[in-house]
Amino acid sequence: DAGVIQSPRHEVTEMGQEVTLRCKPISGHNSLFWYRQTMMRGLELLIYFNNNVPIDDSGMPEDRFSAKMPNASFSTLKIQPSEPRDSAVYFCASSLRISGNTIYFGEGSWLTVV
Amino acid sequence: DAKTTQPPSMDCAEGRAANLPCNHSTISGNEYVYWYRQIHSQGPQYIIHGLKNNETNEMASLIITEDRKSSTLILPHATLRDTAVYYCIVRVSNTGNQFYFGTGTSLTVIP
């Protein structure tokens, strides 16, 4: 069974450019999460969706960040315009929303904004 | 969700048991204890979870104290590939799905 698939794995972009990160959750999972990881702040939850609906976006740092989930098998995290301080590893994760469930992470998208 | 406290780092000799502690003194009765680990450059990986009974799977054992205020993750025979950051998380599993990760314990397995 394929795990959570993220793309691109690595991206280097110039400040001011738009960045789009993509995620395909595990088939059948109905919750999806976006995390960001930096040395300074560790793993931060940015936003999560249940059944394609955003439930909590309080972790989204600012208006430059937006996330969508148009269907159960695809989500995007967009940064526009990007800034050097957005450089981080962005992880997508998914889970089944049942008692005692766990979440499963993708391998991450390594973003560098220069 | 309850906060957790873990030592920032630990060492363990290869082949020995690694015992990673976690304090969660404010845990509520319906909160589970989860353990994840993150090997360098990879996404966090689920290890094990439990509510109040001790649990064992092919990766590890989870010992939860009777008052549930602390737990220990046990890797019975640590290998070099177990070198990673280990996160202890407590959460209510059926009220939203947020997992909040703390700073974890950086485990180094020494040859």
PDB file of C-alpha atoms in Angstrom:
ATOM      1  CA  ASP A   1       0.000   0.000   0.000  1.00  0.00           C
ATOM      2  CA  ALA A   2       1.479   3.359  -0.990  1.00  0.00           C
ATOM      3  CA  GLY A   3       2.128   5.778   1.807  1.00  0.00           C
ATOM      4  CA  VAL A   4       1.614   9.535   1.822  1.00  0.00           C
ATOM      5  CA  ILE A   5       3.164  10.940  -1.311  1.00  0.00           C
ATOM      6  CA  GLN A   6       4.572  14.447  -1.436  1.00  0.00           C
ATOM      7  CA  SER A   7       6.015  16.489  -4.254  1.00  0.00           C
ATOM      8  CA  PRO A   8       8.375  18.047  -4.939  1.00  0.00           C
ATOM      9  CA  ARG A   9      10.898  16.426  -2.598  1.00  0.00           C
ATOM     10  CA  HIS A  10      13.254  19.371  -2.951  1.00  0.00           C
ATOM     11  CA  GLU A  11      12.673  22.885  -4.209  1.00  0.00           C
ATOM     12  CA  VAL A  12      14.885  25.922  -4.365  1.00  0.00           C
ATOM     13  CA  THR A  13      13.185  29.158  -5.303  1.00  0.00           C
ATOM     14  CA  GLU A  14      13.842  32.846  -5.241  1.00  0.00           C
ATOM     15  CA  MET A  15      12.254  35.174  -2.764  1.00  0.00           C
ATOM     16  CA  GLY A  16       8.939  36.495  -4.048  1.00  0.00           C
ATOM     17  CA  GLN A  17       8.120  33.459  -6.123  1.00  0.00           C
ATOM     18  CA  GLU A  18       5.042  31.321  -5.601  1.00  0.00           C
ATOM     19  CA  VAL A  19       5.614  27.851  -4.169  1.00  0.00           C
ATOM     20  CA  THR A  20       3.105  25.010  -4.391  1.00  0.00           C
ATOM     21  CA  LEU A  21       3.604  21.817  -2.410  1.00  0.00           C
ATOM     22  CA  ARG A  22       1.487  18.792  -3.175  1.00  0.00           C
ATOM     23  CA  CYS A  23       0.264  15.855  -1.168  1.00  0.00           C
ATOM     24  CA  LYS A  24      -1.564  12.629  -1.928  1.00  0.00           C
ATOM     25  CA  PRO A  25      -2.849  11.025   1.291  1.00  0.00           C
ATOM     26  CA  ILE A  26      -3.157   7.306   1.894  1.00  0.00           C
ATOM     27  CA  SER A  27      -6.192   5.954   0.080  1.00  0.00           C
ATOM     28  CA  GLY A  28      -9.209   5.758   2.376  1.00  0.00           C
ATOM     29  CA  HIS A  29      -7.861   8.200   4.932  1.00  0.00           C
ATOM     30  CA  ASN A  30     -10.210  11.085   5.678  1.00  0.00           C
ATOM     31  CA  SER A  31      -7.950  13.434   7.638  1.00  0.00           C
ATOM     32  CA  LEU A  32      -4.980  15.320   6.236  1.00  0.00           C
ATOM     33  CA  PHE A  33      -2.396  17.455   7.997  1.00  0.00           C
ATOM     34  CA  TRP A  34       0.297  19.893   6.938  1.00  0.00           C
ATOM     35  CA  TYR A  35       3.298  20.366   9.243  1.00  0.00           C
ATOM     36  CA  ARG A  36       6.387  22.520   8.979  1.00  0.00           C
ATOM     37  CA  GLN A  37       9.723  21.627  10.583  1.00  0.00           C
ATOM     38  CA  THR A  38      12.633  23.942  11.285  1.00  0.00           C
ATOM     39  CA  MET A  39      15.572  23.692  13.663  1.00  0.00           C
ATOM     40  CA  MET A  40      14.324  26.641  15.664  1.00  0.00           C
ATOM     41  CA  ARG A  41      10.651  25.730  16.020  1.00  0.00           C
ATOM     42  CA  GLY A  42      10.569  21.953  15.579  1.00  0.00           C
ATOM     43  CA  LEU A  43       7.465  20.328  14.103  1.00  0.00           C
ATOM     44  CA  GLU A  44       4.561  22.766  13.848  1.00  0.00           C
ATOM     45  CA  LEU A  45       1.032  21.849  12.816  1.00  0.00           C
ATOM     46  CA  LEU A  46      -0.090  24.332  10.164  1.00  0.00           C
ATOM     47  CA  ILE A  47      -3.541  23.118   9.194  1.00  0.00           C
ATOM     48  CA  TYR A  48      -5.635  19.990   9.106  1.00  0.00           C
ATOM     49  CA  PHE A  49      -8.621  18.809   7.102  1.00  0.00           C
ATOM     50  CA  ASN A  50     -11.387  16.314   7.831  1.00  0.00           C
ATOM     51  CA  ASN A  51     -13.307  15.015   4.821  1.00  0.00           C
ATOM     52  CA  ASN A  52     -11.707  17.710   2.644  1.00  0.00           C
ATOM     53  CA  VAL A  53     -12.887  20.521   4.929  1.00  0.00           C
ATOM     54  CA  PRO A  54     -10.339  22.687   6.778  1.00  0.00           C
ATOM     55  CA  ILE A  55     -10.957  22.237  10.486  1.00  0.00           C
ATOM     56  CA  ASP A  56      -8.173  24.201  12.144  1.00  0.00           C
ATOM     57  CA  ASP A  57      -5.834  26.579  10.339  1.00  0.00           C
ATOM     58  CA  SER A  58      -4.646  28.421  13.433  1.00  0.00           C
ATOM     59  CA  GLY A  59      -1.101  27.248  12.787  1.00  0.00           C
ATOM     60  CA  MET A  60      -0.854  28.883   9.386  1.00  0.00           C
ATOM     61  CA  PRO A  61       1.767  31.584   9.920  1.00  0.00           C
ATOM     62  CA  GLU A  62       0.272  34.363   7.825  1.00  0.00           C
ATOM     63  CA  ASP A  63      -1.834  35.221   4.815  1.00  0.00           C
ATOM     64  CA  ARG A  64       0.942  34.282   2.447  1.00  0.00           C
ATOM     65  CA  PHE A  65       0.164  30.652   3.255  1.00  0.00           C
ATOM     66  CA  SER A  66      -2.924  28.880   1.955  1.00  0.00           C
ATOM     67  CA  ALA A  67      -3.988  25.251   1.775  1.00  0.00           C
ATOM     68  CA  LYS A  68      -6.665  23.498  -0.204  1.00  0.00           C
ATOM     69  CA  MET A  69      -8.065  20.000  -0.457  1.00  0.00           C
ATOM     70  CA  PRO A  70     -10.244  19.826  -3.560  1.00  0.00           C
ATOM     71  CA  ASN A  71     -10.852  16.090  -3.188  1.00  0.00           C
ATOM     72  CA  ALA A  72     -10.050  13.177  -0.922  1.00  0.00           C
ATOM     73  CA  SER A  73      -6.858  12.272  -2.767  1.00  0.00           C
ATOM     74  CA  PHE A  74      -5.117  15.604  -3.178  1.00  0.00           C
ATOM     75  CA  SER A  75      -4.070  18.649  -1.199  1.00  0.00           C
ATOM     76  CA  THR A  76      -1.861  21.655  -1.843  1.00  0.00           C
ATOM     77  CA  LEU A  77      -0.002  24.076   0.371  1.00  0.00           C
ATOM     78  CA  LYS A  78       0.806  27.339  -1.357  1.00  0.00           C
ATOM     79  CA  ILE A  79       3.132  30.140  -0.321  1.00  0.00           C
ATOM     80  CA  GLN A  80       2.795  33.390  -2.207  1.00  0.00           C
ATOM     81  CA  PRO A  81       5.037  35.335  -2.128  1.00  0.00           C
ATOM     82  CA  SER A  82       7.753  33.178  -0.587  1.00  0.00           C
ATOM     83  CA  GLU A  83      10.365  34.568   1.796  1.00  0.00           C
ATOM     84  CA  PRO A  84      13.706  33.174   3.009  1.00  0.00           C
ATOM     85  CA  ARG A  85      12.224  32.525   6.457  1.00  0.00           C
ATOM     86  CA  ASP A  86       9.822  30.042   4.855  1.00  0.00           C
ATOM     87  CA  SER A  87      12.743  27.703   4.244  1.00  0.00           C
ATOM     88  CA  ALA A  88      11.857  24.474   6.034  1.00  0.00           C
ATOM     89  CA  VAL A  89      10.765  20.902   5.548  1.00  0.00           C
ATOM     90  CA  TYR A  90       7.032  20.660   4.963  1.00  0.00           C
ATOM     91  CA  PHE A  91       5.387  17.378   5.880  1.00  0.00           C
ATOM     92  CA  CYS A  92       1.995  16.101   4.900  1.00  0.00           C
ATOM     93  CA  ALA A  93       0.317  13.384   6.958  1.00  0.00           C
ATOM     94  CA  SER A  94      -2.971  11.513   6.831  1.00  0.00           C
ATOM     95  CA  SER A  95      -5.116   9.359   9.095  1.00  0.00           C
ATOM     96  CA  LEU A  96      -8.437   7.644   9.545  1.00  0.00           C
ATOM     97  CA  ARG A  97     -10.613   9.521  11.990  1.00  0.00           C
ATOM     98  CA  ILE A  98     -11.416   6.681  14.356  1.00  0.00           C
ATOM     99  CA  SER A  99     -10.741   6.035  18.003  1.00  0.00           C
ATOM    100  CA  GLY A 100      -7.081   5.335  18.692  1.00  0.00           C
ATOM    101  CA  ASN A 101      -6.047   6.244  15.171  1.00  0.00           C
ATOM    102  CA  THR A 102      -2.536   7.207  14.179  1.00  0.00           C
ATOM    103  CA  ILE A 103      -1.219   9.557  11.553  1.00  0.00           C
ATOM    104  CA  TYR A 104       1.201   8.612   8.817  1.00  0.00           C
ATOM    105  CA  PHE A 105       3.707  11.048   7.389  1.00  0.00           C
ATOM    106  CA  GLY A 106       5.131  11.549   3.957  1.00  0.00           C
ATOM    107  CA  GLU A 107       8.831  12.016   3.370  1.00  0.00           C
ATOM    108  CA  GLY A 108       8.558  15.786   3.277  1.00  0.00           C
ATOM    109  CA  SER A 109       9.213  18.611   0.839  1.00  0.00           C
ATOM    110  CA  TRP A 110      12.506  20.423   1.475  1.00  0.00           C
ATOM    111  CA  LEU A 111      12.018  24.075   0.587  1.00  0.00           C
ATOM    112  CA  THR A 112      14.818  26.612   0.298  1.00  0.00           C
ATOM    113  CA  VAL A 113      13.965  30.210  -0.485  1.00  0.00           C
ATOM    114  CA  VAL A 114      16.963  32.314  -1.475  1.00  0.00           C
TER     115      VAL A 114
ATOM    116  CA  ASP B   1      -4.084  18.110  25.055  1.00  0.00           C
ATOM    117  CA  ALA B   2      -1.734  17.316  27.925  1.00  0.00           C
ATOM    118  CA  LYS B   3       1.866  18.469  27.756  1.00  0.00           C
ATOM    119  CA  THR B   4       4.717  16.004  27.869  1.00  0.00           C
ATOM    120  CA  THR B   5       8.234  16.237  29.237  1.00  0.00           C
ATOM    121  CA  GLN B   6      11.092  14.217  27.815  1.00  0.00           C
ATOM    122  CA  PRO B   7      14.853  14.324  28.361  1.00  0.00           C
ATOM    123  CA  PRO B   8      16.512  16.122  25.453  1.00  0.00           C
ATOM    124  CA  SER B   9      19.031  13.381  24.737  1.00  0.00           C
ATOM    125  CA  MET B  10      20.072   9.864  25.677  1.00  0.00           C
ATOM    126  CA  ASP B  11      22.725   7.351  24.677  1.00  0.00           C
ATOM    127  CA  CYS B  12      22.365   3.602  24.504  1.00  0.00           C
ATOM    128  CA  ALA B  13      24.858   0.855  23.697  1.00  0.00           C
ATOM    129  CA  GLU B  14      24.079  -1.218  20.656  1.00  0.00           C
ATOM    130  CA  GLY B  15      22.312  -4.439  21.578  1.00  0.00           C
ATOM    131  CA  ARG B  16      21.112  -3.131  24.929  1.00  0.00           C
ATOM    132  CA  ALA B  17      17.598  -2.049  25.791  1.00  0.00           C
ATOM    133  CA  ALA B  18      16.816   1.614  25.304  1.00  0.00           C
ATOM    134  CA  ASN B  19      14.365   2.990  27.861  1.00  0.00           C
ATOM    135  CA  LEU B  20      12.928   6.366  26.937  1.00  0.00           C
ATOM    136  CA  PRO B  21      10.881   8.108  29.635  1.00  0.00           C
ATOM    137  CA  CYS B  22       8.034  10.545  29.244  1.00  0.00           C
ATOM    138  CA  ASN B  23       6.172  12.503  31.881  1.00  0.00           C
ATOM    139  CA  HIS B  24       2.568  13.503  31.261  1.00  0.00           C
ATOM    140  CA  SER B  25       1.334  14.370  34.721  1.00  0.00           C
ATOM    141  CA  THR B  26      -1.722  16.302  33.479  1.00  0.00           C
ATOM    142  CA  ILE B  27      -3.020  13.545  31.251  1.00  0.00           C
ATOM    143  CA  SER B  28      -6.791  13.108  31.189  1.00  0.00           C
ATOM    144  CA  GLY B  29      -8.615   9.820  31.406  1.00  0.00           C
ATOM    145  CA  ASN B  30      -9.495   9.742  27.726  1.00  0.00           C
ATOM    146  CA  GLU B  31      -6.082  10.735  26.380  1.00  0.00           C
ATOM    147  CA  TYR B  32      -3.885   8.189  24.660  1.00  0.00           C
ATOM    148  CA  VAL B  33      -0.091   8.091  24.784  1.00  0.00           C
ATOM    149  CA  TYR B  34       1.572   7.895  21.374  1.00  0.00           C
ATOM    150  CA  TRP B  35       5.194   7.447  20.430  1.00  0.00           C
ATOM    151  CA  TYR B  36       6.713   8.487  17.125  1.00  0.00           C
ATOM    152  CA  ARG B  37      10.289   8.679  15.986  1.00  0.00           C
ATOM    153  CA  GLN B  38      12.030  10.689  13.312  1.00  0.00           C
ATOM    154  CA  ILE B  39      15.164   9.444  11.689  1.00  0.00           C
ATOM    155  CA  HIS B  40      17.245  12.200  10.172  1.00  0.00           C
ATOM    156  CA  SER B  41      15.787  13.598   6.934  1.00  0.00           C
ATOM    157  CA  GLN B  42      12.703  11.382   7.092  1.00  0.00           C
ATOM    158  CA  GLY B  43       9.093  11.919   8.104  1.00  0.00           C
ATOM    159  CA  PRO B  44       8.044  10.944  11.626  1.00  0.00           C
ATOM    160  CA  GLN B  45       7.236   7.257  11.950  1.00  0.00           C
ATOM    161  CA  TYR B  46       4.562   5.775  14.203  1.00  0.00           C
ATOM    162  CA  ILE B  47       5.896   3.343  16.816  1.00  0.00           C
ATOM    163  CA  ILE B  48       3.190   2.461  19.307  1.00  0.00           C
ATOM    164  CA  HIS B  49       0.332   3.873  21.372  1.00  0.00           C
ATOM    165  CA  GLY B  50      -1.740   2.957  24.407  1.00  0.00           C
ATOM    166  CA  LEU B  51      -4.390   4.152  26.812  1.00  0.00           C
ATOM    167  CA  LYS B  52      -3.676   2.457  30.130  1.00  0.00           C
ATOM    168  CA  ASN B  53      -2.503  -1.074  29.496  1.00  0.00           C
ATOM    169  CA  ASN B  54       1.039  -1.910  28.538  1.00  0.00           C
ATOM    170  CA  GLU B  55       1.445  -2.514  24.832  1.00  0.00           C
ATOM    171  CA  THR B  56       3.956  -4.415  22.719  1.00  0.00           C
ATOM    172  CA  ASN B  57       4.462  -4.672  18.993  1.00  0.00           C
ATOM    173  CA  GLU B  58       7.264  -5.692  16.668  1.00  0.00           C
ATOM    174  CA  MET B  59       9.062  -2.405  17.197  1.00  0.00           C
ATOM    175  CA  ALA B  60       8.805  -1.640  20.883  1.00  0.00           C
ATOM    176  CA  SER B  61       7.020  -1.949  24.208  1.00  0.00           C
ATOM    177  CA  LEU B  62       5.110   0.795  25.957  1.00  0.00           C
ATOM    178  CA  ILE B  63       4.866   0.762  29.725  1.00  0.00           C
ATOM    179  CA  ILE B  64       2.314   3.150  31.242  1.00  0.00           C
ATOM    180  CA  THR B  65       2.297   3.672  34.994  1.00  0.00           C
ATOM    181  CA  GLU B  66      -0.840   2.840  36.903  1.00  0.00           C
ATOM    182  CA  ASP B  67      -1.628   6.512  37.546  1.00  0.00           C
ATOM    183  CA  ARG B  68      -0.881   7.199  33.847  1.00  0.00           C
ATOM    184  CA  LYS B  69       1.274  10.187  34.712  1.00  0.00           C
ATOM    185  CA  SER B  70       4.306   8.768  32.976  1.00  0.00           C
ATOM    186  CA  SER B  71       5.307   6.152  30.449  1.00  0.00           C
ATOM    187  CA  THR B  72       8.405   4.461  29.089  1.00  0.00           C
ATOM    188  CA  LEU B  73       9.131   3.372  25.562  1.00  0.00           C
ATOM    189  CA  ILE B  74      11.389   0.330  25.451  1.00  0.00           C
ATOM    190  CA  LEU B  75      13.413  -0.692  22.432  1.00  0.00           C
ATOM    191  CA  PRO B  76      14.509  -4.171  23.580  1.00  0.00           C
ATOM    192  CA  HIS B  77      17.686  -4.517  21.499  1.00  0.00           C
ATOM    193  CA  ALA B  78      18.771  -1.167  20.154  1.00  0.00           C
ATOM    194  CA  THR B  79      20.554  -1.047  16.822  1.00  0.00           C
ATOM    195  CA  LEU B  80      22.384   1.781  15.104  1.00  0.00           C
ATOM    196  CA  ARG B  81      19.322   2.306  12.921  1.00  0.00           C
ATOM    197  CA  ASP B  82      17.322   3.227  16.027  1.00  0.00           C
ATOM    198  CA  THR B  83      19.292   6.469  16.330  1.00  0.00           C
ATOM    199  CA  ALA B  84      16.540   9.088  15.986  1.00  0.00           C
ATOM    200  CA  VAL B  85      14.468  11.688  17.777  1.00  0.00           C
ATOM    201  CA  TYR B  86      11.664  10.064  19.753  1.00  0.00           C
ATOM    202  CA  TYR B  87       8.472  11.990  20.423  1.00  0.00           C
ATOM    203  CA  CYS B  88       5.953  11.252  23.160  1.00  0.00           C
ATOM    204  CA  ILE B  89       2.509  12.715  22.487  1.00  0.00           C
ATOM    205  CA  VAL B  90      -0.707  12.564  24.463  1.00  0.00           C
ATOM    206  CA  ARG B  91      -3.996  13.379  22.867  1.00  0.00           C
ATOM    207  CA  VAL B  92      -7.673  12.622  22.858  1.00  0.00           C
ATOM    208  CA  SER B  93      -8.097  10.484  19.779  1.00  0.00           C
ATOM    209  CA  ASN B  94     -11.660  11.298  18.881  1.00  0.00           C
ATOM    210  CA  THR B  95     -11.910  15.064  19.336  1.00  0.00           C
ATOM    211  CA  GLY B  96     -10.153  16.432  16.330  1.00  0.00           C
ATOM    212  CA  ASN B  97      -7.060  14.815  15.038  1.00  0.00           C
ATOM    213  CA  GLN B  98      -4.302  17.197  15.991  1.00  0.00           C
ATOM    214  CA  PHE B  99      -0.934  15.738  16.926  1.00  0.00           C
ATOM    215  CA  TYR B 100       1.283  18.303  18.600  1.00  0.00           C
ATOM    216  CA  PHE B 101       4.946  17.340  18.714  1.00  0.00           C
ATOM    217  CA  GLY B 102       7.256  18.595  21.431  1.00  0.00           C
ATOM    218  CA  THR B 103      11.035  18.592  21.257  1.00  0.00           C
ATOM    219  CA  GLY B 104      11.428  14.864  21.846  1.00  0.00           C
ATOM    220  CA  THR B 105      14.435  12.840  22.976  1.00  0.00           C
ATOM    221  CA  SER B 106      17.403  12.476  20.678  1.00  0.00           C
ATOM    222  CA  LEU B 107      18.557   8.873  21.094  1.00  0.00           C
ATOM    223  CA  THR B 108      22.038   7.942  19.958  1.00  0.00           C
ATOM    224  CA  VAL B 109      22.860   4.253  19.760  1.00  0.00           C
ATOM    225  CA  ILE B 110      26.575   3.755  20.260  1.00  0.00           C
ATOM    226  CA  PRO B 111      28.450   0.858  18.635  1.00  0.00           C
TER     227      PRO B 111
END
